[in-house]
Short mmCIF file of C-alpha atoms and ligand atoms in Angstrom, two decimals:
data_model
loop_
_atom_site.label_atom_id
_atom_site.label_comp_id
_atom_site.label_asym_id
_atom_site.label_seq_id
_atom_site.Cartn_x
_atom_site.Cartn_y
_atom_site.Cartn_z
CA MET C 189 15.47 52.49 -37.11
CA ARG C 190 14.66 54.64 -34.22
CA ALA C 191 14.60 53.01 -30.60
CA THR C 192 15.04 54.10 -26.78
CA VAL C 193 18.35 52.64 -25.60
CA LEU C 194 19.90 52.36 -22.05
CA SER C 195 23.54 52.94 -22.25
CA ARG C 196 24.12 52.11 -18.47
CA TYR C 197 22.23 51.70 -15.53
CA GLY C 198 20.70 54.70 -13.62
CA GLY C 199 17.80 57.61 -13.47
CA PRO C 200 15.45 58.32 -16.25
CA GLU C 201 17.63 60.76 -18.10
CA ARG C 202 20.04 57.53 -18.97
CA LEU C 203 17.23 56.65 -21.73
CA ALA C 204 18.04 58.57 -24.99
CA VAL C 205 16.82 57.92 -28.50
CA ALA C 206 19.50 56.05 -30.96
CA GLU C 207 19.39 54.88 -34.67
CA LEU C 208 19.69 51.14 -34.75
CA PRO C 209 19.62 48.39 -37.68
CA ARG C 210 16.06 47.49 -38.38
CA PRO C 211 15.77 43.72 -37.43
CA VAL C 212 15.75 41.12 -39.59
CA PRO C 213 13.33 38.42 -38.85
CA GLY C 214 14.95 35.04 -38.26
CA SER C 215 13.46 31.72 -38.75
CA GLY C 216 10.31 31.39 -37.08
CA GLN C 217 10.31 35.32 -36.34
CA ILE C 218 7.65 38.01 -37.44
CA LEU C 219 9.10 41.77 -37.67
CA VAL C 220 6.28 43.99 -36.24
CA ARG C 221 6.18 47.66 -37.26
CA VAL C 222 5.35 48.75 -33.55
CA ALA C 223 1.92 51.11 -33.14
CA ALA C 224 2.51 51.42 -29.03
CA SER C 225 4.48 49.49 -26.37
CA ALA C 226 3.82 50.36 -22.81
CA VAL C 227 5.82 50.97 -19.67
CA ASN C 228 5.64 48.34 -16.66
CA PRO C 229 7.29 48.51 -13.33
CA VAL C 230 10.19 45.95 -14.32
CA ASP C 231 11.50 48.68 -16.87
CA ILE C 232 12.22 51.13 -14.17
CA GLU C 233 13.54 47.74 -12.28
CA VAL C 234 15.86 47.33 -15.12
CA ARG C 235 16.74 50.67 -15.79
CA SER C 236 17.71 51.46 -12.31
CA GLY C 237 19.89 48.34 -12.26
CA ARG C 238 18.00 46.77 -9.56
CA ALA C 239 16.99 43.94 -11.48
CA ALA C 240 20.50 43.26 -13.16
CA ALA C 241 20.99 40.13 -11.52
CA ARG C 242 18.40 39.02 -13.80
CA VAL C 243 18.99 40.77 -17.18
CA SER C 244 20.80 38.04 -19.32
CA HIS C 245 22.48 40.50 -22.18
CA GLY C 246 24.71 43.78 -21.86
CA PHE C 247 24.38 47.40 -23.00
CA PRO C 248 23.00 49.06 -25.07
CA MET C 249 19.64 47.64 -24.16
CA VAL C 250 16.42 48.36 -25.69
CA LEU C 251 13.66 47.98 -22.71
CA GLY C 252 10.07 47.16 -23.12
CA TRP C 253 7.95 44.19 -22.84
CA ASP C 254 4.58 45.20 -24.26
CA LEU C 255 3.79 45.77 -28.02
CA ALA C 256 0.68 46.12 -30.26
CA GLY C 257 1.49 46.91 -34.00
CA THR C 258 1.28 45.23 -37.96
CA VAL C 259 3.31 42.55 -39.11
CA ALA C 260 6.25 44.05 -41.42
CA GLN C 261 7.79 41.19 -42.69
CA CYS C 262 7.57 36.96 -41.60
CA GLY C 263 10.68 35.43 -41.46
CA ALA C 264 11.28 31.72 -43.00
CA ASP C 265 9.28 29.29 -41.61
CA ALA C 266 6.82 31.89 -39.91
CA ARG C 267 3.21 31.05 -40.87
CA ARG C 268 0.84 32.15 -38.05
CA PHE C 269 0.51 35.81 -39.61
CA ALA C 270 0.80 37.55 -42.61
CA THR C 271 2.24 40.97 -43.50
CA GLY C 272 -0.09 43.79 -42.48
CA ASP C 273 -2.07 41.64 -39.68
CA ARG C 274 -2.41 43.58 -36.61
CA VAL C 275 -0.67 41.96 -33.61
CA VAL C 276 0.32 42.15 -30.03
CA ALA C 277 2.76 40.36 -28.02
CA MET C 278 4.65 39.95 -24.94
CA SER C 279 8.91 39.83 -24.82
CA ALA C 280 10.31 38.80 -21.59
CA GLN C 281 13.08 41.57 -22.41
CA THR C 282 15.61 40.60 -19.08
CA ALA C 283 15.57 37.06 -20.71
CA THR C 284 15.33 37.44 -24.36
CA GLY C 285 17.11 40.77 -25.04
CA ILE C 286 14.11 42.06 -27.11
CA GLY C 287 12.93 45.29 -26.30
CA THR C 288 9.68 46.76 -27.25
CA HIS C 289 10.56 50.58 -26.85
CA ALA C 290 11.40 50.80 -30.65
CA GLU C 291 9.94 51.36 -34.29
CA TYR C 292 10.28 47.90 -35.30
CA VAL C 293 10.76 44.35 -33.17
CA ALA C 294 11.71 41.15 -34.61
CA LEU C 295 10.78 38.14 -32.38
CA ASP C 296 8.99 34.52 -31.85
CA GLU C 297 5.50 34.52 -33.72
CA ARG C 298 4.78 32.04 -30.79
CA LEU C 299 4.85 35.42 -28.50
CA ALA C 300 2.20 36.92 -30.66
CA ALA C 301 -1.54 37.28 -31.10
CA CYS C 302 -4.33 39.06 -32.92
CA ALA C 303 -4.41 42.07 -31.66
CA PRO C 304 -8.19 42.94 -30.48
CA ARG C 305 -10.26 43.96 -33.74
CA THR C 306 -11.97 46.70 -31.79
CA GLY C 307 -10.58 50.21 -30.78
CA ASP C 308 -7.31 51.90 -31.67
CA LEU C 309 -4.68 49.34 -32.19
CA ARG C 310 -2.41 51.40 -29.67
CA ARG C 311 -4.30 50.66 -26.90
CA ALA C 312 -3.77 46.94 -27.18
CA ALA C 313 -0.33 47.69 -25.83
CA ALA C 314 -2.09 48.05 -22.50
CA LEU C 315 -2.94 44.40 -22.93
CA PRO C 316 -0.02 41.86 -23.03
CA LEU C 317 2.30 41.92 -19.86
CA ALA C 318 -0.55 42.64 -17.26
CA GLY C 319 -2.87 40.76 -19.00
CA LEU C 320 -1.14 37.34 -18.88
CA THR C 321 0.27 38.31 -15.53
CA ALA C 322 -3.19 38.29 -14.05
CA ASP C 323 -4.49 35.19 -16.14
CA GLN C 324 -1.51 33.15 -15.07
CA ALA C 325 -1.97 34.01 -11.54
CA LEU C 326 -5.53 33.35 -11.46
CA GLU C 327 -4.85 29.87 -13.04
CA LEU C 328 -2.02 29.34 -10.33
CA LEU C 329 -4.73 30.11 -7.79
CA ASP C 330 -7.48 27.86 -9.21
CA PRO C 331 -10.38 29.39 -7.27
CA ALA C 332 -13.87 27.81 -7.64
CA PRO C 333 -16.66 28.91 -8.94
CA GLY C 334 -18.28 31.56 -6.13
CA ASP C 335 -15.21 31.39 -4.24
CA THR C 336 -14.11 34.92 -3.00
CA LEU C 337 -10.98 36.27 -3.91
CA LEU C 338 -9.19 39.24 -2.47
CA VAL C 339 -7.29 41.60 -5.39
CA THR C 340 -4.49 44.08 -3.57
CA GLY C 341 -3.68 46.92 -6.31
CA ALA C 342 -7.23 46.00 -7.59
CA VAL C 343 -7.15 49.37 -9.75
CA GLY C 344 -3.50 49.10 -10.96
CA ALA C 345 -2.68 47.13 -14.33
CA VAL C 346 -2.29 43.41 -13.37
CA GLY C 347 -5.12 43.77 -10.60
CA GLY C 348 -7.42 45.45 -12.84
CA PHE C 349 -7.57 42.92 -15.13
CA ALA C 350 -7.17 40.25 -12.43
CA VAL C 351 -10.44 41.73 -11.06
CA GLN C 352 -12.21 41.48 -14.63
CA LEU C 353 -10.61 38.02 -15.14
CA ALA C 354 -11.87 36.91 -11.75
CA ALA C 355 -15.72 38.34 -12.03
CA ALA C 356 -16.22 37.21 -15.06
CA ARG C 357 -15.64 33.82 -13.90
CA GLY C 358 -18.19 34.15 -11.25
CA LEU C 359 -15.85 35.00 -8.22
CA ALA C 360 -16.79 37.23 -5.58
CA VAL C 361 -14.24 39.98 -5.97
CA GLN C 362 -12.83 41.93 -2.74
CA ALA C 363 -10.63 44.72 -3.70
CA LEU C 364 -8.39 46.41 -1.92
CA VAL C 365 -7.58 50.07 -3.27
CA ARG C 366 -6.31 53.83 -2.56
CA PRO C 367 -9.18 56.12 -1.35
CA GLY C 368 -10.58 57.66 -4.52
CA ASP C 369 -10.11 54.31 -6.44
CA GLU C 370 -13.63 52.68 -4.85
CA GLU C 371 -15.97 53.54 -7.54
CA ALA C 372 -13.24 52.49 -10.05
CA ALA C 373 -12.69 48.89 -8.46
CA ARG C 374 -16.49 48.65 -8.82
CA ALA C 375 -16.82 49.29 -12.37
CA LEU C 376 -14.27 46.64 -12.75
CA GLY C 377 -16.34 44.25 -11.23
CA ALA C 378 -15.08 44.32 -7.39
CA ARG C 379 -18.14 43.58 -5.26
CA ARG C 380 -16.54 44.75 -1.94
CA VAL C 381 -14.08 47.38 -1.64
CA PHE C 382 -11.62 48.61 0.99
CA THR C 383 -9.42 51.34 1.60
CA ALA C 384 -7.28 50.11 4.34
CA ARG C 385 -6.07 46.54 5.11
CA ALA C 386 -6.99 46.58 8.53
CA ALA C 387 -10.90 46.94 7.19
CA ILE C 388 -10.89 43.67 5.56
CA PRO C 389 -12.10 41.13 7.94
CA ALA C 390 -10.16 38.40 8.88
CA ALA C 391 -10.12 35.22 7.14
CA SER C 392 -12.72 36.73 4.91
CA ALA C 393 -11.54 35.25 1.13
CA ASP C 394 -10.64 32.15 0.52
CA CYS C 395 -7.86 33.20 -2.17
CA LEU C 396 -5.60 36.42 -2.46
CA PHE C 397 -3.82 38.05 -5.68
CA ASP C 398 -1.47 40.39 -4.09
CA THR C 399 0.05 42.83 -6.76
CA ALA C 400 0.49 45.77 -4.28
CA GLY C 401 3.06 44.18 -2.38
CA GLU C 402 0.93 43.83 0.59
CA PRO C 403 1.76 40.80 2.47
CA SER C 404 -0.49 41.52 5.87
CA ALA C 405 -3.25 40.96 3.55
CA LEU C 406 -2.86 37.44 3.86
CA ALA C 407 -4.67 37.96 7.18
CA ALA C 408 -7.89 38.27 5.12
CA VAL C 409 -7.40 34.59 3.83
CA ARG C 410 -9.02 32.06 5.62
CA ASP C 411 -7.02 29.00 7.07
CA GLY C 412 -5.97 26.63 4.19
CA GLY C 413 -6.78 29.18 1.77
CA ARG C 414 -4.51 29.95 -1.61
CA ALA C 415 -2.62 32.99 -2.23
CA VAL C 416 -0.50 34.22 -4.86
CA SER C 417 1.84 37.53 -5.14
CA VAL C 418 3.71 38.82 -8.08
CA VAL C 419 6.15 41.34 -6.22
CA PRO C 420 9.37 39.44 -4.91
CA THR C 421 10.26 42.73 -3.23
CA ARG C 422 7.48 42.06 -0.36
CA PRO C 423 6.79 38.16 -0.64
CA LEU C 424 3.90 36.72 0.96
CA VAL C 425 4.95 34.49 4.44
CA ALA C 426 3.24 31.15 4.80
CA ALA C 427 0.83 30.58 7.73
CA ARG C 428 -2.53 28.84 9.02
CA GLY C 429 -1.74 26.26 6.16
CA ILE C 430 -2.63 28.91 3.09
CA ASP C 431 -0.70 27.74 -0.11
CA VAL C 432 1.59 30.58 -0.78
CA ARG C 433 3.21 31.28 -4.12
CA MET C 434 5.48 33.85 -5.90
CA TRP C 435 4.41 34.11 -9.77
CA PHE C 436 6.64 35.39 -12.75
CA VAL C 437 5.02 36.14 -15.87
CA GLU C 438 5.63 33.59 -18.54
CA GLN C 439 5.41 34.38 -22.70
CA ASP C 440 2.84 32.85 -24.06
CA GLY C 441 1.08 33.83 -27.39
CA GLY C 442 -1.71 31.12 -27.45
CA ARG C 443 -2.78 32.69 -23.76
CA LEU C 444 -2.57 36.10 -25.37
CA THR C 445 -4.89 35.15 -27.86
CA ARG C 446 -7.66 34.41 -25.63
CA LEU C 447 -7.01 37.50 -23.76
CA SER C 448 -7.19 39.47 -26.89
CA ARG C 449 -10.76 38.06 -27.34
CA LEU C 450 -11.75 38.84 -23.97
CA VAL C 451 -11.52 42.36 -25.05
CA ASP C 452 -13.26 42.16 -27.74
CA ASP C 453 -16.02 40.44 -25.75
CA GLY C 454 -15.98 43.35 -23.49
CA VAL C 455 -14.54 41.00 -20.53
CA LEU C 456 -11.59 43.28 -20.40
CA THR C 457 -11.18 46.94 -20.68
CA LEU C 458 -7.75 48.53 -21.94
CA ARG C 459 -7.11 51.43 -19.49
CA VAL C 460 -4.77 54.06 -20.99
CA ALA C 461 -3.77 57.00 -18.78
CA GLU C 462 -1.26 58.60 -21.49
CA VAL C 463 0.93 58.12 -24.65
CA PHE C 464 4.77 59.42 -24.97
CA SER C 465 7.10 59.36 -27.46
CA LEU C 466 10.50 57.20 -27.76
CA ALA C 467 12.24 60.99 -26.78
CA THR C 468 10.00 61.09 -23.22
CA VAL C 469 10.37 57.35 -22.03
CA GLY C 470 12.19 58.57 -19.00
CA GLU C 471 9.15 61.21 -18.18
CA ALA C 472 6.74 57.79 -18.20
CA HIS C 473 9.44 56.33 -15.93
CA ARG C 474 9.13 58.87 -13.30
CA LEU C 475 5.35 59.62 -13.77
CA LEU C 476 4.98 55.33 -13.26
CA ALA C 477 7.56 55.35 -10.10
CA ALA C 478 6.07 58.10 -8.47
CA GLY C 479 2.54 55.90 -8.46
CA GLY C 480 -0.91 57.33 -8.73
CA THR C 481 -1.31 56.75 -12.52
CA ARG C 482 -4.35 54.92 -13.40
CA GLY C 483 -4.25 53.24 -16.72
CA LYS C 484 -1.17 52.29 -18.93
CA LEU C 485 1.76 54.54 -19.91
CA LEU C 486 1.89 54.12 -23.35
CA ILE C 487 4.82 54.68 -26.04
CA ASP C 488 4.15 55.75 -29.68
CA PRO C 489 7.20 55.19 -31.72
CA ARG C 490 5.87 57.38 -34.32
CA LEU C 491 5.48 60.48 -32.18
CA GLY C 492 7.89 63.11 -32.58
CA ASN C 493 9.90 64.72 -29.49
N1 NAP X 205 6.02 38.57 -10.81
C1 NAP X 205 5.97 38.91 -12.27
O1 NAP X 205 5.60 38.75 -13.62
C2 NAP X 205 5.03 40.51 -12.58
C3 NAP X 205 4.27 40.95 -13.67
C4 NAP X 205 3.78 42.13 -13.63
C5 NAP X 205 3.86 43.23 -12.42
N2 NAP X 205 4.76 42.48 -11.29
C6 NAP X 205 4.72 43.76 -10.12
O2 NAP X 205 3.28 43.67 -10.02
C7 NAP X 205 3.24 45.01 -9.28
C8 NAP X 205 1.74 45.77 -9.96
O3 NAP X 205 2.36 45.99 -11.09
P1 NAP X 205 1.23 46.96 -12.23
O4 NAP X 205 1.87 46.64 -13.31
O5 NAP X 205 -0.18 46.51 -11.99
O6 NAP X 205 1.60 48.17 -11.48
P2 NAP X 205 0.23 49.43 -11.07
O7 NAP X 205 -0.62 49.65 -12.46
O8 NAP X 205 1.06 50.68 -10.78
O9 NAP X 205 -0.09 48.97 -9.79
C9 NAP X 205 -0.17 48.89 -8.37
C10 NAP X 205 -1.95 49.27 -7.96
O10 NAP X 205 -1.50 49.20 -6.56
C11 NAP X 205 -1.86 50.55 -5.95
N3 NAP X 205 -1.03 49.98 -4.50
C12 NAP X 205 -0.40 50.11 -4.07
N4 NAP X 205 -0.01 49.73 -2.80
C13 NAP X 205 -1.27 49.57 -2.07
C14 NAP X 205 -1.85 49.74 -1.12
N5 NAP X 205 -0.92 49.68 0.06
N6 NAP X 205 -3.18 49.65 -1.12
C15 NAP X 205 -4.08 50.00 -2.18
N7 NAP X 205 -3.45 49.97 -3.43
C16 NAP X 205 -1.71 49.88 -3.50
C17 NAP X 205 -1.34 51.30 -6.62
O11 NAP X 205 -1.60 52.65 -6.02
P3 NAP X 205 -0.66 53.82 -6.54
O12 NAP X 205 -0.38 53.91 -8.00
O13 NAP X 205 -1.35 55.01 -5.93
O14 NAP X 205 0.47 53.57 -5.46
C18 NAP X 205 -1.60 51.11 -7.69
O15 NAP X 205 -3.08 51.27 -8.32
C19 NAP X 205 4.40 45.65 -9.41
O16 NAP X 205 5.06 45.60 -8.03
C20 NAP X 205 5.18 45.24 -10.28
O17 NAP X 205 6.50 45.00 -10.33
C21 NAP X 205 5.08 41.59 -11.15
#
């Protein structure tokens, strides 16, 4: 099978298509024929070597955490899915060594969920990592209905899902976005939208979800409030009795099942910017690193060069 392989840390040019053996699903695993995967900021961190300390396996490496596809084969004792089922999954590639930028991926069936029934299966690859991160971070924040939540980077992949999930839970969402993204943030469910951190009234939010790496946003949280960041390079610094946490996404097929249903229910929207081939994953890395993309960058292994 074809896969995009990293043989050495470095720039996007290090990513190259290679022929690898098709994985064989082990006990409790499913083999998925990939319809699409997605590029996430973590892929750039891994490729460049900045995340080397967190990578548990050697070269050559297949990157990618998200996948949407069709079950091609079930391993022994894998009973949750049948051949032909449409699934989504997140593989914590740095920990498991199982990357998704490939034609086929074998992984534990407990990491997978039925894909949303509605729409192009490829678009579902926008959901797993960003959706799980947003949902798990919100659970950690544990806001009460009616609380005010500030989301930074609110039209980003993680921030966008967080705004939608929070609005659906009856929270009053404040959004910090780049100038020009105000309407997009409102469309996701934000009630108040700011394009400059300094414009957000001090202590106006009960809690903060920082996806933009904007630690100064803590000033917008009331004394004794709660805050979660997912950007370890720009952590929040606890102050004024605010409960401050850092969150790292965890694999969770059960939670992904619920998120997939929320897509079908129209609570979550899948935003896709562009689709790349396995041979052009490096271009997707360049685009994501440059900033300004709105919607996920997907990889379709069936596309030619
Ligand atoms: N800890 C974890 O488990 C975990 C999981 C997922 C993601 N993450 C991290 O979370 C962050 C967001 O990930 P993502 O996939 O959502 O990225 P993304 O889609 O690029 O979203 C980030 C958004 O924040 C915006 N932004 C950045 N700085 C801003 C600022 N000062 N004010 C307003 N908006 C700002 C970006 O705008 P521009 O594009 O214009 O810069 C973009 O819209 C990344 O740092 C990623 O590494 C961590």
